Structure formats: structure tokens, C-alpha cells
Amino acid sequence: MPNAENWQGDVLRDLRGGAQPPAQGQAGPQQQPAAGPAGQAPAPGAPAPAPGQPQAHQAPGPAPQGPGGHAPAQAPAYGYPQQGPGTAAPAPAGHQGGLPPQAQPQAQPQGAYAAGQGQRARTPDSKPAVDRQLSGAGRKPRHGEPFTARALRAVRRTVSSSAAREVAEATRAAELLQQPVTTGRQIAVTSIRGGAGKSTVAALLGTTYAHYRQDPVLFVEADPALGSLPIRLGAESLRWTTGDVADIVEPQMSLLDITGYLVQLRDNAWLLPGSQGQIGAMLDTPSYERAMVALRRYFGVTVVDCETLPAEVARVALSASQARVLATPATLDGVSSTYAVLQWMQGLPPHMLASTSVVITEQAPHCGVDLADAVRTLEAAGPSVHVLPYDRHLADGGHIRTELLAHSTRQTAARLAADVFQLSQKRH
């Protein structure tokens, strides 16, 4: 269990298998080990599969550590330099990374107990994030921008000084994104209506934090009404939900115990879905509060994909977070509704509006509003405003692959993540 002095070191050590097994004679519900692949012994503290469930393959062993016990830096996913101690090297021009690896299947936790009860909680069945009958409906992912636009930008970079400016901007964003935190930061993303792109914005934010930061990042889906966050993050199957975990997590659990109930993603990120894609699934406010209070100390940054306003859980998530993001489509009715929400927030405590950022999402090549005028109007109400440009890859609505995003989308995502993270660090 992390301590107040060096909680980040504790959770990183847990992720690398450094958690100590319980003392002999003090067996708990998480003590039984799960068999690893090829007869290998399981990592200490790893959760065992539930009775009657097939044993999942163990994830690959921890990455080799560098000096000081830190994991080596990973290749930038957004085409930006990885900022570390000292100087940051610029990213190679025209970087085309490979497809992100599939999430490793997790060993299922054993002995899930309802809070305050002595009986074993029911283990839900795993369900695919996308129905198998629709698995072939999606077409091949496209680049966010056409080939001609990518080629033209590459030519401009070779004959102008824009490359140096881009590297300098990326370095500043990386410095902000890698600032240490003493307690976990919660960032809530919501909108005034569906279809505004809030799940897309939440996925871009969390993916950026997971890439730049070394502490674990958590995605929480607080929108059980057929939310699209698992699909955007590339999750293959779903089992435990936010409502389930609220009755299971106990203070004595380690990070390895907790991650047994989560969906593992790339870059040290984890997902807690809101439902299994079932109509009528509910998430009440007490369950959300219990889950967030129990989980926040294990993760450096938690990005919450909320319900649309004015849902009760969304309002609780906004008030309990250190920073808030309002997503709005680049339409007249979307901008108008968001402006009304900002005026309503002016009657709340001042820190609510001061730690809020607005993202205008272009969902078509030609939007129906003057973006410059919309930005000025919304900024006059108090928050910072960012414009997420139209991206063919995002418009397809499937798994977001960072190497296929348009260059302008990657830049906007890095700037937005740095701005929101800085807002979460301020004392308003």
C-alpha cells in the first residue's frame, strides 16, 4: 500500500513485481497464486483466477531497469521528444510507428468480497467490447490526413524553421506533463449532449499522460449508457465494471491486486469500464464515490469519462476532480449550449471555472461556425479553449491509433493535456 512520502515509487515497484507476499499464516482472499506460462512461478502478490475460470496468460516480465530503478524511456507515441533529465532529443521527421500492441490478458482476481459482507461476490463473465458479429464491420483504419498533406508538410519542414519551433513546443509540453504529483490527479471530461466527442477527448488525454508519465494512469468510464471509451482505447473484452469494483476494493489491497480487476492498455495505462455494453446498466453516485476514493491513491492521473450534464454522477465527478474538460461540437447549438453551462458555472465556487478547459471538436471538414469567434466568446466566460481539428482517423470512430493521427491532432492533444494537467496542479 503506498505511503504518503513516496507513493509513486511504491506503485511503480508494485507494477514491476516488487510487492511482498503476505506473511505465512495470514492468508487472505488474494493469496492463492496463479500458474504462469510454461510452468513459471507467478509474481508475488499477483491475483489468482476466479474458481471455474480459465487461467489467463501472464503478462511479460518487467522491463529492464535503468540507473536509479526507473524503467527506460519509451518511444514517443505522438511523434514528440521524450523529455527526461537533462535535454530532450527531437523526434524524427515523418515518424511512422507500428501498431500498438494488443493488451495482455490479465489473470483474474480470486476471492472478490462485497464491502462489509462475508459472502463471495459473483464473478461476472467476460464479454467482448465489440460484438463478434460486428468485428468485421469496421474498415481498415485511415490516416488522419491525406498523403498529399503529409508530403507537403514534410517538404515545408525541410525548407523552413518550423521544425525547430515544433521541437521547442513539444519540449515545453513534455516538461509540464512530467511534473511530479504528491497525490493522484483526477480529470473529468463531460459535455452538455451526446456526440460531442467527450470519449475521444478523454482517450486522447489519458493516452498522452500514459506516454509521457512513468506513474500508472487510469481511465474510468462513468458513463454506463453504452459508452464508447473501451472501443476508442482498443479494449478487446470487458468484465469488471465501476459498480462492481466499488464493492470489492479494500484499503489493504496492493496495486497488483487492483489491476486484476482492470483492463490493461499500453504504456502503463488501465481501464475501468462503466458497463459491459448492456442497455439499462446504472451507476449510482455512492458507488462512483466509493470506487474513486479507493482507486485514486494508486494512480498518478485518473481521467474520468463522465455522463453528459446535468446527470448526477457527472456533477459529482466535476466537483470532485482537480480539473474539468467540457467537450463541444463545432456547431452553433453546441457552442451555445456550452456557453450557457459556463455562465451557470460562474455561480459556483471560483475554482470550478478557473480549473475548466473547453475543447471544440471539428467532426466534419467544414464546420458551421466561425471558430475564431467561438473561441473568443467562450474564453470571455473564463476557461481556456482549444480546437481539436477534423481528423479522418478520429471520425471513423474506432480504436484510436496514435501513429495514424494527423500532425495537428497530435499537437493539439499534447497542448490540451499539458494545459489541463497544469490546471489540476494549481491552487485556485
Short mmCIF file of C-alpha atoms in Angstrom, two decimals:
data_model
loop_
_atom_site.label_atom_id
_atom_site.label_comp_id
_atom_site.label_asym_id
_atom_site.label_seq_id
_atom_site.Cartn_x
_atom_site.Cartn_y
_atom_site.Cartn_z
CA MET A 1 0.00 0.00 0.00
CA PRO A 2 1.60 3.29 -0.99
CA ASN A 3 2.77 5.66 1.70
CA ALA A 4 2.47 9.40 1.81
CA GLU A 5 6.18 10.00 1.35
CA ASN A 6 6.92 8.08 -1.82
CA TRP A 7 3.65 6.70 -3.14
CA GLN A 8 4.79 6.87 -6.77
CA GLY A 9 7.79 4.68 -6.04
CA ASP A 10 5.53 2.20 -4.28
CA VAL A 11 3.11 1.82 -7.18
CA LEU A 12 5.94 1.55 -9.71
CA ARG A 13 7.57 -1.14 -7.59
CA ASP A 14 4.26 -2.99 -7.44
CA LEU A 15 3.93 -2.85 -11.22
CA ARG A 16 7.39 -4.39 -11.62
CA GLY A 17 6.53 -7.27 -9.32
CA GLY A 18 8.08 -5.79 -6.20
CA ALA A 19 5.08 -6.31 -3.94
CA GLN A 20 5.83 -8.58 -1.00
CA PRO A 21 3.65 -11.66 -0.41
CA PRO A 22 1.60 -11.78 2.76
CA ALA A 23 3.24 -13.27 5.83
CA GLN A 24 2.87 -17.00 6.40
CA GLY A 25 -0.23 -17.84 8.40
CA GLN A 26 -2.05 -14.69 7.31
CA ALA A 27 -3.76 -15.99 4.19
CA GLY A 28 -6.19 -13.59 2.60
CA PRO A 29 -8.58 -13.84 -0.32
CA GLN A 30 -5.80 -12.81 -2.75
CA GLN A 31 -3.14 -15.28 -1.54
CA GLN A 32 -3.58 -18.24 -3.90
CA PRO A 33 -1.09 -17.94 -6.80
CA ALA A 34 -1.97 -18.34 -10.45
CA ALA A 35 0.16 -20.58 -12.61
CA GLY A 36 2.28 -18.64 -15.12
CA PRO A 37 3.04 -19.64 -18.72
CA ALA A 38 5.28 -22.67 -19.31
CA GLY A 39 5.20 -23.60 -15.64
CA GLN A 40 6.79 -20.38 -14.43
CA ALA A 41 6.10 -19.28 -10.91
CA PRO A 42 3.74 -16.34 -10.59
CA ALA A 43 4.92 -12.91 -9.47
CA PRO A 44 4.49 -12.31 -5.72
CA GLY A 45 1.18 -10.71 -4.92
CA ALA A 46 -0.30 -11.47 -8.37
CA PRO A 47 -4.05 -12.16 -8.26
CA ALA A 48 -5.20 -15.71 -8.97
CA PRO A 49 -8.01 -16.64 -11.36
CA ALA A 50 -11.52 -16.98 -10.01
CA PRO A 51 -12.81 -20.52 -9.40
CA GLY A 52 -14.16 -22.08 -12.57
CA GLN A 53 -12.46 -19.51 -14.80
CA PRO A 54 -9.65 -20.49 -17.22
CA GLN A 55 -6.23 -19.28 -16.24
CA ALA A 56 -5.07 -16.28 -18.28
CA HIS A 57 -1.55 -15.98 -19.59
CA GLN A 58 0.73 -13.86 -17.53
CA ALA A 59 1.90 -10.57 -18.96
CA PRO A 60 5.56 -10.36 -19.98
CA GLY A 61 8.06 -9.72 -17.22
CA PRO A 62 9.02 -6.23 -16.13
CA ALA A 63 11.16 -4.17 -18.46
CA PRO A 64 14.83 -3.89 -17.56
CA GLN A 65 15.51 -1.04 -15.24
CA GLY A 66 17.99 1.71 -15.78
CA PRO A 67 20.01 3.68 -13.27
CA GLY A 68 18.03 4.68 -10.23
CA GLY A 69 15.46 1.90 -10.66
CA HIS A 70 13.43 3.70 -13.33
CA ALA A 71 12.12 1.99 -16.41
CA PRO A 72 13.80 3.03 -19.65
CA ALA A 73 12.04 5.69 -21.68
CA GLN A 74 9.68 4.52 -24.39
CA ALA A 75 9.48 5.75 -27.93
CA PRO A 76 7.20 8.78 -28.28
CA ALA A 77 3.73 7.82 -29.42
CA TYR A 78 2.79 11.29 -30.58
CA GLY A 79 5.95 11.96 -32.56
CA TYR A 80 7.28 14.22 -29.81
CA PRO A 81 10.55 14.05 -27.90
CA GLN A 82 10.57 12.13 -24.67
CA GLN A 83 11.54 14.67 -22.05
CA GLY A 84 13.82 13.29 -19.39
CA PRO A 85 16.55 14.51 -17.08
CA GLY A 86 18.84 16.84 -18.95
CA THR A 87 17.99 17.51 -22.57
CA ALA A 88 15.28 16.15 -24.85
CA ALA A 89 16.09 14.82 -28.30
CA PRO A 90 13.80 15.89 -31.16
CA ALA A 91 11.57 13.29 -32.72
CA PRO A 92 12.49 12.06 -36.19
CA ALA A 93 10.58 13.68 -39.01
CA GLY A 94 7.90 11.59 -40.61
CA HIS A 95 7.82 9.08 -37.76
CA GLN A 96 5.59 6.13 -38.56
CA GLY A 97 5.33 3.93 -35.51
CA GLY A 98 4.00 0.41 -35.59
CA LEU A 99 0.54 -0.53 -34.49
CA PRO A 100 0.16 -0.53 -30.70
CA PRO A 101 0.45 -3.99 -29.16
CA GLN A 102 -2.68 -5.72 -28.02
CA ALA A 103 -3.39 -5.54 -24.31
CA GLN A 104 -2.13 -8.54 -22.42
CA PRO A 105 -4.90 -10.67 -20.84
CA GLN A 106 -4.96 -10.29 -17.11
CA ALA A 107 -5.09 -13.01 -14.52
CA GLN A 108 -8.48 -12.86 -12.91
CA PRO A 109 -8.61 -11.93 -9.21
CA GLN A 110 -9.86 -14.51 -6.76
CA GLY A 111 -11.99 -14.01 -3.71
CA ALA A 112 -13.91 -10.82 -4.51
CA TYR A 113 -15.79 -9.85 -1.38
CA ALA A 114 -18.64 -7.41 -1.08
CA ALA A 115 -17.85 -4.48 1.16
CA GLY A 116 -18.86 -5.16 4.73
CA GLN A 117 -20.09 -8.70 3.88
CA GLY A 118 -18.59 -12.13 4.40
CA GLN A 119 -20.00 -13.69 1.24
CA ARG A 120 -18.19 -14.02 -2.04
CA ALA A 121 -19.32 -11.61 -4.76
CA ARG A 122 -20.44 -13.00 -8.09
CA THR A 123 -17.71 -13.01 -10.72
CA PRO A 124 -19.11 -11.54 -13.96
CA ASP A 125 -18.50 -13.24 -17.28
CA SER A 126 -16.09 -11.61 -19.70
CA LYS A 127 -17.77 -10.07 -22.75
CA PRO A 128 -16.20 -8.67 -25.92
CA ALA A 129 -16.08 -4.89 -26.23
CA VAL A 130 -17.39 -5.23 -29.81
CA ASP A 131 -19.90 -7.93 -30.68
CA ARG A 132 -18.25 -10.69 -32.70
CA GLN A 133 -20.90 -10.35 -35.41
CA LEU A 134 -19.71 -6.75 -35.93
CA SER A 135 -15.98 -7.41 -35.63
CA GLY A 136 -15.58 -7.35 -39.42
CA ALA A 137 -17.79 -4.30 -40.00
CA GLY A 138 -15.02 -1.77 -39.44
CA ARG A 139 -12.85 -0.95 -42.40
CA LYS A 140 -9.10 -0.55 -42.39
CA PRO A 141 -8.02 2.43 -40.23
CA ARG A 142 -7.16 5.54 -42.22
CA HIS A 143 -4.53 8.19 -41.63
CA GLY A 144 -5.90 11.31 -40.07
CA GLU A 145 -4.81 13.41 -43.03
CA PRO A 146 -4.34 12.60 -46.74
CA PHE A 147 -0.98 11.58 -48.14
CA THR A 148 -0.63 14.86 -50.06
CA ALA A 149 -0.97 16.88 -46.83
CA ARG A 150 1.64 14.73 -45.10
CA ALA A 151 4.06 15.05 -48.02
CA LEU A 152 3.58 18.82 -48.21
CA ARG A 153 4.25 19.21 -44.51
CA ALA A 154 7.43 17.16 -44.79
CA VAL A 155 8.68 19.45 -47.58
CA ARG A 156 7.89 22.55 -45.55
CA ARG A 157 9.80 21.20 -42.58
CA THR A 158 12.95 20.82 -44.68
CA VAL A 159 12.90 24.36 -46.11
CA SER A 160 11.67 26.34 -43.10
CA SER A 161 12.40 26.79 -39.42
CA SER A 162 9.07 25.33 -38.33
CA ALA A 163 10.73 22.05 -37.24
CA ALA A 164 12.76 23.84 -34.56
CA ARG A 165 9.68 25.61 -33.27
CA GLU A 166 7.75 22.35 -33.11
CA VAL A 167 10.53 20.67 -31.15
CA ALA A 168 10.68 23.59 -28.70
CA GLU A 169 6.91 23.50 -28.21
CA ALA A 170 6.94 19.73 -27.72
CA THR A 171 9.72 20.02 -25.15
CA ARG A 172 7.77 22.58 -23.14
CA ALA A 173 4.68 20.37 -23.21
CA ALA A 174 6.71 17.34 -22.09
CA GLU A 175 8.16 19.29 -19.15
CA LEU A 176 4.67 20.18 -17.96
CA LEU A 177 3.31 16.66 -18.47
CA GLN A 178 6.12 15.05 -16.47
CA GLN A 179 5.78 17.18 -13.36
CA PRO A 180 5.62 15.01 -10.22
CA VAL A 181 2.44 14.86 -8.13
CA THR A 182 2.08 14.26 -4.42
CA THR A 183 -1.47 12.90 -4.71
CA GLY A 184 -3.35 11.44 -7.66
CA ARG A 185 -4.91 13.97 -10.03
CA GLN A 186 -8.49 13.43 -11.24
CA ILE A 187 -9.54 14.99 -14.55
CA ALA A 188 -13.23 14.79 -15.53
CA VAL A 189 -14.36 15.05 -19.17
CA THR A 190 -18.01 15.73 -19.95
CA SER A 191 -20.30 17.56 -22.36
CA ILE A 192 -23.75 19.07 -22.49
CA ARG A 193 -25.01 16.49 -25.01
CA GLY A 194 -24.08 13.21 -26.65
CA GLY A 195 -21.97 13.11 -29.78
CA ALA A 196 -19.73 15.98 -28.67
CA GLY A 197 -16.58 13.87 -28.71
CA LYS A 198 -16.03 13.61 -24.96
CA SER A 199 -14.92 9.96 -25.08
CA THR A 200 -12.49 10.85 -27.88
CA VAL A 201 -11.10 13.74 -25.84
CA ALA A 202 -10.81 11.53 -22.74
CA ALA A 203 -8.96 8.87 -24.75
CA LEU A 204 -6.53 11.43 -26.20
CA LEU A 205 -5.87 12.96 -22.78
CA GLY A 206 -5.23 9.69 -20.96
CA THR A 207 -3.10 8.28 -23.79
CA THR A 208 -0.92 11.40 -23.70
CA TYR A 209 -0.43 11.16 -19.93
CA ALA A 210 0.35 7.45 -20.15
CA HIS A 211 3.00 8.11 -22.79
CA TYR A 212 4.82 10.95 -21.04
CA ARG A 213 4.49 9.89 -17.40
CA GLN A 214 6.04 6.93 -15.59
CA ASP A 215 3.39 6.57 -12.89
CA PRO A 216 0.31 4.49 -13.79
CA VAL A 217 -2.66 6.18 -15.48
CA LEU A 218 -6.29 5.10 -15.03
CA PHE A 219 -9.26 5.57 -17.37
CA VAL A 220 -12.62 5.44 -15.56
CA GLU A 221 -15.81 5.25 -17.57
CA ALA A 222 -18.53 6.89 -15.50
CA ASP A 223 -20.95 6.72 -18.42
CA PRO A 224 -22.63 3.28 -18.33
CA ALA A 225 -25.09 4.12 -21.10
CA LEU A 226 -23.26 2.24 -23.89
CA GLY A 227 -20.16 4.40 -23.63
CA SER A 228 -17.57 4.21 -26.41
CA LEU A 229 -14.40 4.67 -24.33
CA PRO A 230 -13.40 0.95 -24.36
CA ILE A 231 -13.70 0.88 -28.16
CA ARG A 232 -11.65 4.07 -28.53
CA LEU A 233 -8.93 2.59 -26.33
CA GLY A 234 -8.85 -0.73 -28.17
CA ALA A 235 -10.09 -2.92 -25.30
CA GLU A 236 -10.93 -6.42 -26.50
CA SER A 237 -13.05 -7.70 -23.61
CA LEU A 238 -14.75 -6.29 -20.51
CA ARG A 239 -15.53 -7.95 -17.20
CA TRP A 240 -15.43 -5.88 -14.02
CA THR A 241 -17.20 -2.52 -14.08
CA THR A 242 -17.06 0.61 -11.95
CA GLY A 243 -20.10 -0.53 -9.95
CA ASP A 244 -18.53 -3.96 -9.33
CA VAL A 245 -15.18 -2.61 -8.17
CA ALA A 246 -16.86 -0.16 -5.78
CA ASP A 247 -17.93 -3.14 -3.63
CA ILE A 248 -14.66 -5.07 -3.93
CA VAL A 249 -11.69 -2.75 -3.41
CA GLU A 250 -10.36 -2.74 0.15
CA PRO A 251 -7.70 -0.46 1.70
CA GLN A 252 -5.19 -3.26 2.26
CA MET A 253 -5.04 -4.22 -1.42
CA SER A 254 -1.86 -3.60 -3.40
CA LEU A 255 -1.70 -2.19 -6.90
CA LEU A 256 -1.26 -5.69 -8.30
CA ASP A 257 -4.49 -6.74 -6.58
CA ILE A 258 -6.30 -3.72 -8.03
CA THR A 259 -5.10 -4.21 -11.61
CA GLY A 260 -6.54 -7.72 -11.60
CA TYR A 261 -9.96 -6.08 -11.92
CA LEU A 262 -8.90 -3.64 -14.66
CA VAL A 263 -8.30 -3.84 -18.40
CA GLN A 264 -4.64 -3.41 -19.22
CA LEU A 265 -3.76 -0.98 -22.01
CA ARG A 266 -0.45 0.11 -23.49
CA ASP A 267 2.05 2.49 -21.83
CA ASN A 268 1.26 1.58 -18.21
CA ALA A 269 -2.41 2.56 -18.55
CA TRP A 270 -5.53 0.78 -17.23
CA LEU A 271 -9.25 0.97 -17.94
CA LEU A 272 -12.24 0.53 -15.62
CA PRO A 273 -15.32 0.34 -17.89
CA GLY A 274 -18.72 1.60 -16.87
CA SER A 275 -20.69 -1.36 -18.23
CA GLN A 276 -20.42 -4.40 -20.45
CA GLY A 277 -22.34 -2.77 -23.26
CA GLN A 278 -25.73 -3.55 -21.74
CA ILE A 279 -28.71 -1.22 -22.01
CA GLY A 280 -30.08 -0.23 -18.63
CA ALA A 281 -26.80 -0.53 -16.69
CA MET A 282 -26.76 2.00 -13.87
CA LEU A 283 -24.02 3.69 -11.87
CA ASP A 284 -25.23 5.47 -8.76
CA THR A 285 -23.40 8.26 -7.00
CA PRO A 286 -22.41 6.28 -3.86
CA SER A 287 -20.83 3.53 -5.98
CA TYR A 288 -18.88 6.05 -8.03
CA GLU A 289 -17.64 7.83 -4.91
CA ARG A 290 -16.52 4.58 -3.26
CA ALA A 291 -14.67 3.46 -6.37
CA MET A 292 -12.87 6.78 -6.88
CA VAL A 293 -11.89 7.18 -3.24
CA ALA A 294 -10.46 3.66 -3.20
CA LEU A 295 -8.60 3.89 -6.54
CA ARG A 296 -7.19 7.40 -6.70
CA ARG A 297 -4.20 6.73 -4.45
CA TYR A 298 -2.86 4.04 -6.79
CA PHE A 299 -2.65 6.18 -9.95
CA GLY A 300 -0.82 9.39 -10.76
CA VAL A 301 -3.53 10.62 -13.14
CA THR A 302 -7.13 9.42 -13.48
CA VAL A 303 -9.16 10.52 -16.50
CA VAL A 304 -12.93 10.15 -15.98
CA ASP A 305 -15.26 9.92 -18.97
CA CYS A 306 -18.47 11.25 -17.42
CA GLU A 307 -22.10 11.18 -18.38
CA THR A 308 -23.49 14.21 -20.15
CA LEU A 309 -24.66 17.08 -17.98
CA PRO A 310 -26.77 17.53 -15.92
CA ALA A 311 -26.59 13.87 -14.80
CA GLU A 312 -25.97 13.44 -11.08
CA VAL A 313 -22.81 11.33 -11.40
CA ALA A 314 -21.36 13.84 -13.86
CA ARG A 315 -21.91 16.71 -11.42
CA VAL A 316 -20.29 14.74 -8.60
CA ALA A 317 -17.33 13.87 -10.83
CA LEU A 318 -16.86 17.50 -11.86
CA SER A 319 -16.93 18.76 -8.27
CA ALA A 320 -14.52 16.07 -7.02
CA SER A 321 -11.93 16.48 -9.79
CA GLN A 322 -8.93 18.80 -9.79
CA ALA A 323 -9.55 19.79 -13.43
CA ARG A 324 -12.51 19.65 -15.81
CA VAL A 325 -12.85 19.46 -19.59
CA LEU A 326 -16.04 20.35 -21.47
CA ALA A 327 -16.24 18.92 -24.99
CA THR A 328 -18.48 20.65 -27.51
CA PRO A 329 -19.03 20.05 -31.23
CA ALA A 330 -18.13 22.83 -33.63
CA THR A 331 -21.77 23.68 -34.27
CA LEU A 332 -23.85 26.68 -33.35
CA ASP A 333 -26.10 24.76 -30.95
CA GLY A 334 -23.11 23.00 -29.35
CA VAL A 335 -21.18 26.20 -28.71
CA SER A 336 -24.34 27.95 -27.49
CA SER A 337 -25.15 25.17 -25.01
CA THR A 338 -21.59 25.12 -23.68
CA TYR A 339 -21.64 28.88 -23.23
CA ALA A 340 -24.82 28.50 -21.14
CA VAL A 341 -23.06 25.89 -18.97
CA LEU A 342 -20.11 28.24 -18.44
CA GLN A 343 -22.45 31.00 -17.34
CA TRP A 344 -24.06 28.58 -14.89
CA MET A 345 -20.60 27.66 -13.54
CA GLN A 346 -19.93 31.32 -12.78
CA GLY A 347 -22.35 30.96 -9.87
CA LEU A 348 -20.31 28.08 -8.42
CA PRO A 349 -17.16 28.43 -6.29
CA PRO A 350 -14.48 30.27 -8.33
CA HIS A 351 -12.09 27.31 -8.53
CA MET A 352 -14.60 25.33 -10.59
CA LEU A 353 -14.43 27.65 -13.59
CA ALA A 354 -10.76 28.51 -13.11
CA SER A 355 -9.78 24.85 -13.49
CA THR A 356 -12.01 24.19 -16.52
CA SER A 357 -10.95 23.89 -20.15
CA VAL A 358 -13.19 23.71 -23.23
CA VAL A 359 -12.45 21.61 -26.33
CA ILE A 360 -14.26 22.45 -29.59
CA THR A 361 -14.21 19.30 -31.73
CA GLU A 362 -14.47 19.57 -35.51
CA GLN A 363 -16.37 16.50 -36.64
CA ALA A 364 -16.59 17.48 -40.32
CA PRO A 365 -14.10 19.05 -42.74
CA HIS A 366 -16.09 22.29 -42.81
CA CYS A 367 -17.79 23.27 -39.56
CA GLY A 368 -20.82 25.52 -39.35
CA VAL A 369 -19.38 28.19 -37.03
CA ASP A 370 -16.63 30.77 -37.11
CA LEU A 371 -14.07 29.04 -34.88
CA ALA A 372 -12.14 32.20 -34.05
CA ASP A 373 -15.31 33.97 -32.91
CA ALA A 374 -16.45 30.90 -30.96
CA VAL A 375 -13.11 30.71 -29.15
CA ARG A 376 -13.24 34.41 -28.20
CA THR A 377 -16.81 34.07 -26.91
CA LEU A 378 -16.10 31.03 -24.76
CA GLU A 379 -12.81 32.41 -23.43
CA ALA A 380 -14.65 35.56 -22.32
CA ALA A 381 -16.64 33.35 -19.92
CA GLY A 382 -13.43 32.31 -18.13
CA PRO A 383 -11.97 28.97 -19.29
CA SER A 384 -9.14 28.17 -21.67
CA VAL A 385 -10.35 26.97 -25.08
CA HIS A 386 -8.74 24.50 -27.52
CA VAL A 387 -9.87 23.46 -31.00
CA LEU A 388 -9.46 19.80 -31.95
CA PRO A 389 -9.28 19.87 -35.76
CA TYR A 390 -11.06 17.44 -38.04
CA ASP A 391 -9.20 14.14 -38.27
CA ARG A 392 -10.28 11.33 -40.60
CA HIS A 393 -8.92 8.70 -38.23
CA LEU A 394 -10.91 10.07 -35.27
CA ALA A 395 -14.02 10.47 -37.42
CA ASP A 396 -14.07 6.73 -38.16
CA GLY A 397 -14.97 6.12 -34.51
CA GLY A 398 -12.87 3.02 -33.82
CA HIS A 399 -9.68 2.27 -31.93
CA ILE A 400 -7.50 5.38 -31.78
CA ARG A 401 -4.02 4.56 -33.09
CA THR A 402 -1.73 7.45 -32.25
CA GLU A 403 0.61 6.80 -35.19
CA LEU A 404 -2.31 7.38 -37.60
CA LEU A 405 -3.43 10.70 -36.12
CA ALA A 406 -2.92 13.87 -38.10
CA HIS A 407 0.02 16.01 -37.11
CA SER A 408 -2.26 18.85 -35.97
CA THR A 409 -4.26 16.42 -33.83
CA ARG A 410 -1.14 15.22 -32.02
CA GLN A 411 -0.06 18.80 -31.39
CA THR A 412 -3.48 19.77 -30.03
CA ALA A 413 -3.63 16.67 -27.81
CA ALA A 414 -0.23 17.47 -26.26
CA ARG A 415 -1.11 21.14 -25.67
CA LEU A 416 -4.51 20.25 -24.19
CA ALA A 417 -3.07 17.59 -21.89
CA ALA A 418 -0.35 19.96 -20.65
CA ASP A 419 -2.85 22.77 -20.07
CA VAL A 420 -5.33 20.57 -18.19
CA PHE A 421 -2.60 18.94 -16.09
CA GLN A 422 -1.25 22.37 -15.15
CA LEU A 423 -4.77 23.42 -14.12
CA SER A 424 -5.04 20.34 -11.90
CA GLN A 425 -1.82 21.32 -10.12
CA LYS A 426 -2.81 24.88 -9.29
CA ARG A 427 -4.33 26.01 -6.01
CA HIS A 428 -7.32 28.08 -7.10
#
